[in-house]
Amino acid sequence: MNIKDIFNFQKRDTQTDYSVSLSYPLVYNGKNADFAHTFVLELYRRILTDCFNHSSEIPQDKQGALWDSVMCFGAEKGAKGLISFLAEAITARTQKLYLVFDNGFVRLATNEEKKDIDADPIKKGAVCLCFADFKQATILLVLASLMERLLENANAGLNISRSVLIQINQLRESVSLPNAEGAIAQAKAIEQGLKSGKGALLDAADKVEVPVFNTDPLESALEMLYGLMSFFTGMPRAYVSGELTAGLNATGEGDQQATEQGLKFYFVSIFKPVCEQLFGVQNLTFKTSEWRKFAEIANVLPVLEATDAIPAVVKERLVKEMFG
């Protein structure tokens, strides 16, 4: 007799598996949406779009190169705009991105053009960008992945909350294994009856419950993730989460100021130098939308108009600087 038989000689009956496998429909209909990557990509696309909304001096005939188009003019140009090229490169932390402005469109540079750009890095109409040190993008991908796990848990909880839990008093003691099929059939009949709004015959000690999905832990976790994303992007939490200012009387001035402060980093370090070199735009400036500044300007303009102590050329320059 071997060791296995020594420890099992008193227990020869076959063990029955009473475990229950819960299946959560967490798959997407169709292709996987890649939530984390898409979230970070759209966040950077939105930031760069707002950089354009706060910029000046981009000619109208060159603004079309900023945007994507459903009209595909070929594999190399026309379908994708500058903002999408930049957002994708930031998200992927691309080592080298070569772009060329060609006949009103932005496209990837050819191998020959890459050599020319390396030989003359400040050549107008072409740029070489490096986002390898943009580590915040990787951190955002990690945070977005955690958000995706939360949404999957929420999906599972919502699906469970659609079920009906029938608790039969002393079920295992009162139903033998050969009679289990009958008990299961009765439970399914009770479940279908309750879901269709009918009554059900139960013992006094039996219970019927509908699970309640508690969203408080989910909301708390999302608040924490939005706070971390706000820190690493430099944008306010309301901007990252897409929330509007609460209340009709709330001006949202604090969020607006924080948004402009965060946008200036992306404007000065990415949007402005790329547009100036790629489009040949000079002195691209950041325009503020702060209403208090416009109110102050409204008080200054009559004074400038009335005084003769300031030359007209200086007045014109001051007005341009005030309006950004």
Tab-separated table of C-alpha atoms in Angstrom:
chain	number	residue	atom	x	y	z
A	1	MET	CA	0.000	0.000	0.000
A	2	ASN	CA	1.440	3.325	-1.033
A	3	ILE	CA	1.275	6.584	0.906
A	4	LYS	CA	-1.689	7.834	-1.082
A	5	ASP	CA	-3.746	4.748	-0.233
A	6	ILE	CA	-2.776	4.999	3.458
A	7	PHE	CA	-4.270	8.462	3.786
A	8	ASN	CA	-7.328	7.701	1.633
A	9	PHE	CA	-8.350	4.199	2.629
A	10	GLN	CA	-11.104	5.436	4.958
A	11	LYS	CA	-12.615	7.769	2.326
A	12	ARG	CA	-13.566	6.023	-0.899
A	13	ASP	CA	-16.724	7.979	-1.827
A	14	THR	CA	-16.674	10.302	-4.810
A	15	GLN	CA	-16.561	14.001	-3.940
A	16	THR	CA	-19.186	16.242	-5.538
A	17	ASP	CA	-18.340	19.778	-6.672
A	18	TYR	CA	-20.934	22.161	-5.260
A	19	SER	CA	-19.146	25.353	-6.411
A	20	VAL	CA	-21.040	27.893	-8.486
A	21	SER	CA	-19.397	29.640	-11.417
A	22	LEU	CA	-20.483	33.241	-11.884
A	23	SER	CA	-20.160	34.593	-15.407
A	24	TYR	CA	-19.943	38.354	-15.884
A	25	PRO	CA	-20.526	39.689	-19.420
A	26	LEU	CA	-17.542	42.036	-19.422
A	27	VAL	CA	-16.697	41.765	-23.108
A	28	TYR	CA	-17.469	44.586	-25.515
A	29	ASN	CA	-19.789	44.103	-28.444
A	30	GLY	CA	-17.434	43.904	-31.380
A	31	LYS	CA	-13.805	44.928	-31.070
A	32	ASN	CA	-12.141	45.766	-27.777
A	33	ALA	CA	-12.302	49.517	-27.236
A	34	ASP	CA	-8.947	49.630	-25.396
A	35	PHE	CA	-10.426	51.964	-22.798
A	36	ALA	CA	-7.196	53.055	-21.083
A	37	HIS	CA	-5.364	54.032	-24.272
A	38	THR	CA	-8.435	55.711	-25.749
A	39	PHE	CA	-9.079	57.703	-22.555
A	40	VAL	CA	-5.527	59.085	-22.381
A	41	LEU	CA	-5.435	59.767	-26.119
A	42	GLU	CA	-8.707	61.728	-26.013
A	43	LEU	CA	-7.553	63.643	-22.932
A	44	TYR	CA	-4.414	64.865	-24.726
A	45	ARG	CA	-6.407	65.541	-27.893
A	46	ARG	CA	-8.773	67.697	-25.876
A	47	ILE	CA	-5.897	69.573	-24.211
A	48	LEU	CA	-4.250	70.327	-27.560
A	49	THR	CA	-7.589	71.387	-29.040
A	50	ASP	CA	-8.027	73.880	-26.196
A	51	CYS	CA	-4.493	75.117	-26.874
A	52	PHE	CA	-5.698	76.015	-30.357
A	53	ASN	CA	-8.834	77.646	-28.928
A	54	HIS	CA	-6.576	79.897	-26.818
A	55	SER	CA	-4.119	80.663	-29.604
A	56	SER	CA	-3.960	83.475	-32.137
A	57	GLU	CA	-2.381	84.262	-35.478
A	58	ILE	CA	-2.895	80.850	-37.137
A	59	PRO	CA	-4.005	81.629	-40.716
A	60	GLN	CA	-7.382	80.297	-41.766
A	61	ASP	CA	-5.939	78.400	-44.715
A	62	LYS	CA	-3.657	76.417	-42.389
A	63	GLN	CA	-6.142	75.611	-39.644
A	64	GLY	CA	-7.571	72.684	-41.611
A	65	ALA	CA	-4.290	70.817	-41.119
A	66	LEU	CA	-4.992	70.643	-37.382
A	67	TRP	CA	-8.057	68.417	-37.650
A	68	ASP	CA	-8.883	64.878	-38.705
A	69	SER	CA	-11.045	64.322	-41.742
A	70	VAL	CA	-13.333	61.485	-42.766
A	71	MET	CA	-12.358	62.284	-46.347
A	72	CYS	CA	-9.311	60.066	-46.781
A	73	PHE	CA	-7.021	61.471	-49.470
A	74	GLY	CA	-4.582	58.596	-49.351
A	75	ALA	CA	-2.650	56.506	-46.892
A	76	GLU	CA	-0.089	59.212	-46.146
A	77	LYS	CA	-2.023	62.472	-45.933
A	78	GLY	CA	-5.425	64.026	-45.462
A	79	ALA	CA	-7.158	61.773	-42.941
A	80	LYS	CA	-5.255	62.701	-39.777
A	81	GLY	CA	-4.584	66.186	-38.442
A	82	LEU	CA	-1.714	67.648	-36.457
A	83	ILE	CA	-3.537	67.427	-33.129
A	84	SER	CA	-4.118	63.690	-33.564
A	85	PHE	CA	-0.482	63.128	-34.569
A	86	LEU	CA	0.686	64.946	-31.434
A	87	ALA	CA	-1.814	63.257	-29.085
A	88	GLU	CA	-0.874	59.790	-30.331
A	89	ALA	CA	2.837	60.519	-30.033
A	90	ILE	CA	2.444	61.832	-26.477
A	91	THR	CA	0.371	58.830	-25.390
A	92	ALA	CA	2.840	56.359	-26.915
A	93	ARG	CA	5.887	58.399	-25.815
A	94	THR	CA	7.225	58.228	-29.358
A	95	GLN	CA	10.995	58.492	-29.586
A	96	LYS	CA	11.056	60.438	-32.865
A	97	LEU	CA	8.103	61.831	-34.793
A	98	TYR	CA	8.846	63.418	-38.177
A	99	LEU	CA	6.052	65.581	-39.594
A	100	VAL	CA	5.844	67.576	-42.818
A	101	PHE	CA	3.366	70.280	-43.845
A	102	ASP	CA	2.536	69.470	-47.468
A	103	ASN	CA	-0.028	71.364	-49.587
A	104	GLY	CA	-2.334	72.176	-46.678
A	105	PHE	CA	-2.013	68.796	-44.923
A	106	VAL	CA	0.230	67.363	-42.225
A	107	ARG	CA	1.733	63.953	-42.923
A	108	LEU	CA	4.531	61.678	-41.757
A	109	ALA	CA	7.870	62.376	-43.365
A	110	THR	CA	9.470	59.984	-45.814
A	111	ASN	CA	12.906	58.477	-45.160
A	112	GLU	CA	14.581	61.027	-47.407
A	113	GLU	CA	12.740	63.865	-45.694
A	114	LYS	CA	13.805	62.520	-42.294
A	115	LYS	CA	17.446	62.842	-43.361
A	116	ASP	CA	16.837	66.423	-44.483
A	117	ILE	CA	15.116	67.270	-41.186
A	118	ASP	CA	17.991	65.784	-39.166
A	119	ALA	CA	20.429	67.858	-41.221
A	120	ASP	CA	18.391	71.044	-40.671
A	121	PRO	CA	16.259	70.692	-37.479
A	122	ILE	CA	14.879	74.245	-37.672
A	123	LYS	CA	13.734	73.980	-41.277
A	124	LYS	CA	10.309	75.533	-41.816
A	125	GLY	CA	7.514	73.205	-42.856
A	126	ALA	CA	8.968	70.148	-41.088
A	127	VAL	CA	9.593	69.090	-37.480
A	128	CYS	CA	11.175	66.269	-35.515
A	129	LEU	CA	9.628	65.704	-32.074
A	130	CYS	CA	10.598	63.471	-29.156
A	131	PHE	CA	8.197	62.509	-26.350
A	132	ALA	CA	10.341	59.770	-24.794
A	133	ASP	CA	10.655	61.686	-21.512
A	134	PHE	CA	6.918	62.369	-21.265
A	135	LYS	CA	6.567	59.920	-18.366
A	136	GLN	CA	3.255	61.329	-17.198
A	137	ALA	CA	1.615	59.636	-20.190
A	138	THR	CA	2.614	56.206	-18.869
A	139	ILE	CA	1.303	57.067	-15.412
A	140	LEU	CA	-1.991	58.197	-16.939
A	141	LEU	CA	-2.263	54.880	-18.787
A	142	VAL	CA	-1.831	53.033	-15.477
A	143	LEU	CA	-4.499	55.191	-13.817
A	144	ALA	CA	-6.855	54.747	-16.774
A	145	SER	CA	-6.328	50.970	-16.555
A	146	LEU	CA	-7.400	51.091	-12.912
A	147	MET	CA	-10.453	53.074	-13.981
A	148	GLU	CA	-11.249	50.383	-16.515
A	149	ARG	CA	-11.088	47.725	-13.776
A	150	LEU	CA	-13.529	49.808	-11.721
A	151	LEU	CA	-15.938	50.008	-14.626
A	152	GLU	CA	-15.700	46.257	-15.123
A	153	ASN	CA	-16.531	45.745	-11.450
A	154	ALA	CA	-19.428	48.158	-11.819
A	155	ASN	CA	-20.643	46.213	-14.841
A	156	ALA	CA	-20.524	42.988	-12.824
A	157	GLY	CA	-22.351	44.608	-9.913
A	158	LEU	CA	-25.056	46.022	-12.161
A	159	ASN	CA	-25.614	42.627	-13.765
A	160	ILE	CA	-25.872	40.988	-10.343
A	161	SER	CA	-28.382	43.639	-9.248
A	162	ARG	CA	-30.662	42.518	-12.104
A	163	SER	CA	-30.938	39.033	-10.599
A	164	VAL	CA	-33.356	37.685	-7.990
A	165	LEU	CA	-31.954	35.875	-4.936
A	166	ILE	CA	-34.280	33.211	-3.551
A	167	GLN	CA	-33.245	31.971	-0.112
A	168	ILE	CA	-35.007	28.703	0.694
A	169	ASN	CA	-34.984	27.831	4.374
A	170	GLN	CA	-33.078	24.577	5.090
A	171	LEU	CA	-32.709	23.809	1.394
A	172	ARG	CA	-29.836	21.336	1.745
A	173	GLU	CA	-31.442	19.525	4.674
A	174	SER	CA	-34.851	19.203	3.052
A	175	VAL	CA	-33.880	18.309	-0.526
A	176	SER	CA	-31.886	15.202	-1.340
A	177	LEU	CA	-29.562	14.933	-4.307
A	178	PRO	CA	-31.938	12.769	-6.413
A	179	ASN	CA	-34.705	15.386	-5.918
A	180	ALA	CA	-32.446	18.373	-6.684
A	181	GLU	CA	-33.754	18.811	-10.217
A	182	GLY	CA	-37.275	19.335	-8.963
A	183	ALA	CA	-36.124	21.968	-6.469
A	184	ILE	CA	-34.149	23.758	-9.179
A	185	ALA	CA	-37.174	23.770	-11.477
A	186	GLN	CA	-39.335	25.255	-8.708
A	187	ALA	CA	-36.723	27.960	-8.003
A	188	LYS	CA	-36.563	28.906	-11.693
A	189	ALA	CA	-40.360	29.061	-11.883
A	190	ILE	CA	-40.463	31.361	-8.838
A	191	GLU	CA	-37.742	33.550	-10.358
A	192	GLN	CA	-39.546	33.911	-13.691
A	193	GLY	CA	-42.805	34.643	-11.937
A	194	LEU	CA	-41.280	37.384	-9.780
A	195	LYS	CA	-39.484	38.987	-12.754
A	196	SER	CA	-42.751	39.110	-14.705
A	197	GLY	CA	-44.557	40.774	-11.794
A	198	LYS	CA	-46.455	37.718	-10.560
A	199	GLY	CA	-46.744	36.342	-7.052
A	200	ALA	CA	-44.939	33.281	-5.691
A	201	LEU	CA	-45.755	30.592	-3.148
A	202	LEU	CA	-43.046	30.484	-0.451
A	203	ASP	CA	-42.640	29.222	3.085
A	204	ALA	CA	-42.742	31.768	5.869
A	205	ALA	CA	-39.006	31.413	6.536
A	206	ASP	CA	-38.034	31.781	2.865
A	207	LYS	CA	-36.698	35.093	1.529
A	208	VAL	CA	-36.640	36.791	-1.836
A	209	GLU	CA	-34.127	39.594	-2.336
A	210	VAL	CA	-33.029	41.808	-5.183
A	211	PRO	CA	-29.334	42.758	-4.816
A	212	VAL	CA	-28.631	46.483	-4.546
A	213	PHE	CA	-25.507	47.785	-6.255
A	214	ASN	CA	-23.716	50.263	-3.997
A	215	THR	CA	-22.019	52.968	-6.070
A	216	ASP	CA	-20.349	54.774	-3.147
A	217	PRO	CA	-17.066	52.803	-3.265
A	218	LEU	CA	-16.928	53.228	-7.044
A	219	GLU	CA	-17.440	56.984	-6.833
A	220	SER	CA	-14.803	57.327	-4.101
A	221	ALA	CA	-12.266	55.362	-6.154
A	222	LEU	CA	-13.004	57.426	-9.271
A	223	GLU	CA	-12.563	60.652	-7.304
A	224	MET	CA	-9.128	59.466	-6.185
A	225	LEU	CA	-8.126	58.523	-9.744
A	226	TYR	CA	-9.373	61.837	-11.139
A	227	GLY	CA	-7.333	63.644	-8.486
A	228	LEU	CA	-4.170	61.783	-9.467
A	229	MET	CA	-4.836	62.438	-13.162
A	230	SER	CA	-5.310	66.117	-12.372
A	231	PHE	CA	-1.962	66.212	-10.584
A	232	PHE	CA	-0.008	64.536	-13.385
A	233	THR	CA	-1.626	66.513	-16.214
A	234	GLY	CA	-1.594	69.857	-14.424
A	235	MET	CA	-5.261	70.332	-15.329
A	236	PRO	CA	-8.088	70.793	-12.786
A	237	ARG	CA	-10.013	67.704	-11.717
A	238	ALA	CA	-13.235	69.016	-13.262
A	239	TYR	CA	-11.446	69.248	-16.622
A	240	VAL	CA	-10.212	65.646	-16.454
A	241	SER	CA	-13.561	64.240	-15.358
A	242	GLY	CA	-15.556	66.400	-17.786
A	243	GLU	CA	-17.733	67.908	-15.060
A	244	LEU	CA	-19.515	71.217	-15.472
A	245	THR	CA	-19.536	73.894	-12.801
A	246	ALA	CA	-22.352	73.092	-10.379
A	247	GLY	CA	-25.118	75.639	-9.846
A	248	LEU	CA	-26.567	78.358	-12.050
A	249	ASN	CA	-24.950	81.117	-9.992
A	250	ALA	CA	-21.494	79.532	-9.995
A	251	THR	CA	-19.142	81.247	-12.445
A	252	GLY	CA	-16.549	78.478	-12.583
A	253	GLU	CA	-13.872	81.173	-12.483
A	254	GLY	CA	-11.540	79.046	-10.350
A	255	ASP	CA	-11.673	76.095	-12.757
A	256	GLN	CA	-11.219	78.441	-15.698
A	257	GLN	CA	-8.076	79.994	-14.228
A	258	ALA	CA	-6.679	76.577	-13.306
A	259	THR	CA	-7.440	75.311	-16.821
A	260	GLU	CA	-5.608	78.185	-18.467
A	261	GLN	CA	-2.623	77.730	-16.169
A	262	GLY	CA	-2.469	74.048	-17.077
A	263	LEU	CA	-2.911	74.712	-20.797
A	264	LYS	CA	-0.013	77.175	-20.887
A	265	PHE	CA	2.467	74.343	-20.246
A	266	TYR	CA	1.246	72.394	-23.291
A	267	PHE	CA	0.901	75.576	-25.327
A	268	VAL	CA	4.430	76.830	-24.688
A	269	SER	CA	6.225	73.466	-24.773
A	270	ILE	CA	4.332	71.687	-27.579
A	271	PHE	CA	1.658	73.568	-29.496
A	272	LYS	CA	3.391	76.927	-30.052
A	273	PRO	CA	6.839	75.717	-31.254
A	274	VAL	CA	5.353	72.996	-33.476
A	275	CYS	CA	2.860	75.334	-35.171
A	276	GLU	CA	5.412	78.116	-35.612
A	277	GLN	CA	7.936	75.844	-37.316
A	278	LEU	CA	5.495	73.640	-39.217
A	279	PHE	CA	3.178	76.409	-40.486
A	280	GLY	CA	5.675	79.265	-40.523
A	281	VAL	CA	3.574	81.239	-38.028
A	282	GLN	CA	5.376	83.985	-36.128
A	283	ASN	CA	4.792	85.061	-32.509
A	284	LEU	CA	1.937	82.706	-31.705
A	285	THR	CA	0.387	83.971	-28.462
A	286	PHE	CA	-1.855	82.547	-25.756
A	287	LYS	CA	-5.242	84.273	-25.448
A	288	THR	CA	-7.002	84.325	-22.115
A	289	SER	CA	-10.766	84.004	-21.729
A	290	GLU	CA	-10.807	85.469	-18.227
A	291	TRP	CA	-13.725	87.875	-18.078
A	292	ARG	CA	-12.161	90.008	-15.346
A	293	LYS	CA	-9.284	90.888	-17.652
A	294	PHE	CA	-11.703	92.014	-20.357
A	295	ALA	CA	-13.527	94.162	-17.803
A	296	GLU	CA	-10.224	95.834	-16.884
A	297	ILE	CA	-9.413	96.355	-20.563
A	298	ALA	CA	-12.804	98.006	-21.093
A	299	ASN	CA	-11.860	100.600	-18.466
A	300	VAL	CA	-8.422	101.233	-19.972
A	301	LEU	CA	-9.459	101.639	-23.611
A	302	PRO	CA	-11.277	105.011	-23.176
A	303	VAL	CA	-8.202	106.397	-21.406
A	304	LEU	CA	-5.902	105.298	-24.230
A	305	GLU	CA	-8.259	106.743	-26.804
A	306	ALA	CA	-8.511	110.114	-25.038
A	307	THR	CA	-4.831	110.726	-24.305
A	308	ASP	CA	-2.345	112.202	-26.776
A	309	ALA	CA	0.663	111.407	-24.603
A	310	ILE	CA	0.950	107.898	-26.042
A	311	PRO	CA	1.816	107.542	-29.749
A	312	ALA	CA	-0.639	105.677	-31.958
A	313	VAL	CA	1.889	102.941	-32.675
A	314	VAL	CA	2.332	102.282	-28.958
A	315	LYS	CA	-1.445	102.300	-28.445
A	316	GLU	CA	-1.871	99.688	-31.168
A	317	ARG	CA	0.830	97.494	-29.632
A	318	LEU	CA	-0.718	97.793	-26.152
A	319	VAL	CA	-4.161	96.802	-27.430
A	320	LYS	CA	-2.733	93.767	-29.214
A	321	GLU	CA	-0.897	92.685	-26.051
A	322	MET	CA	-3.974	93.158	-23.878
A	323	PHE	CA	-6.150	91.061	-26.160
A	324	GLY	CA	-3.434	88.407	-26.563
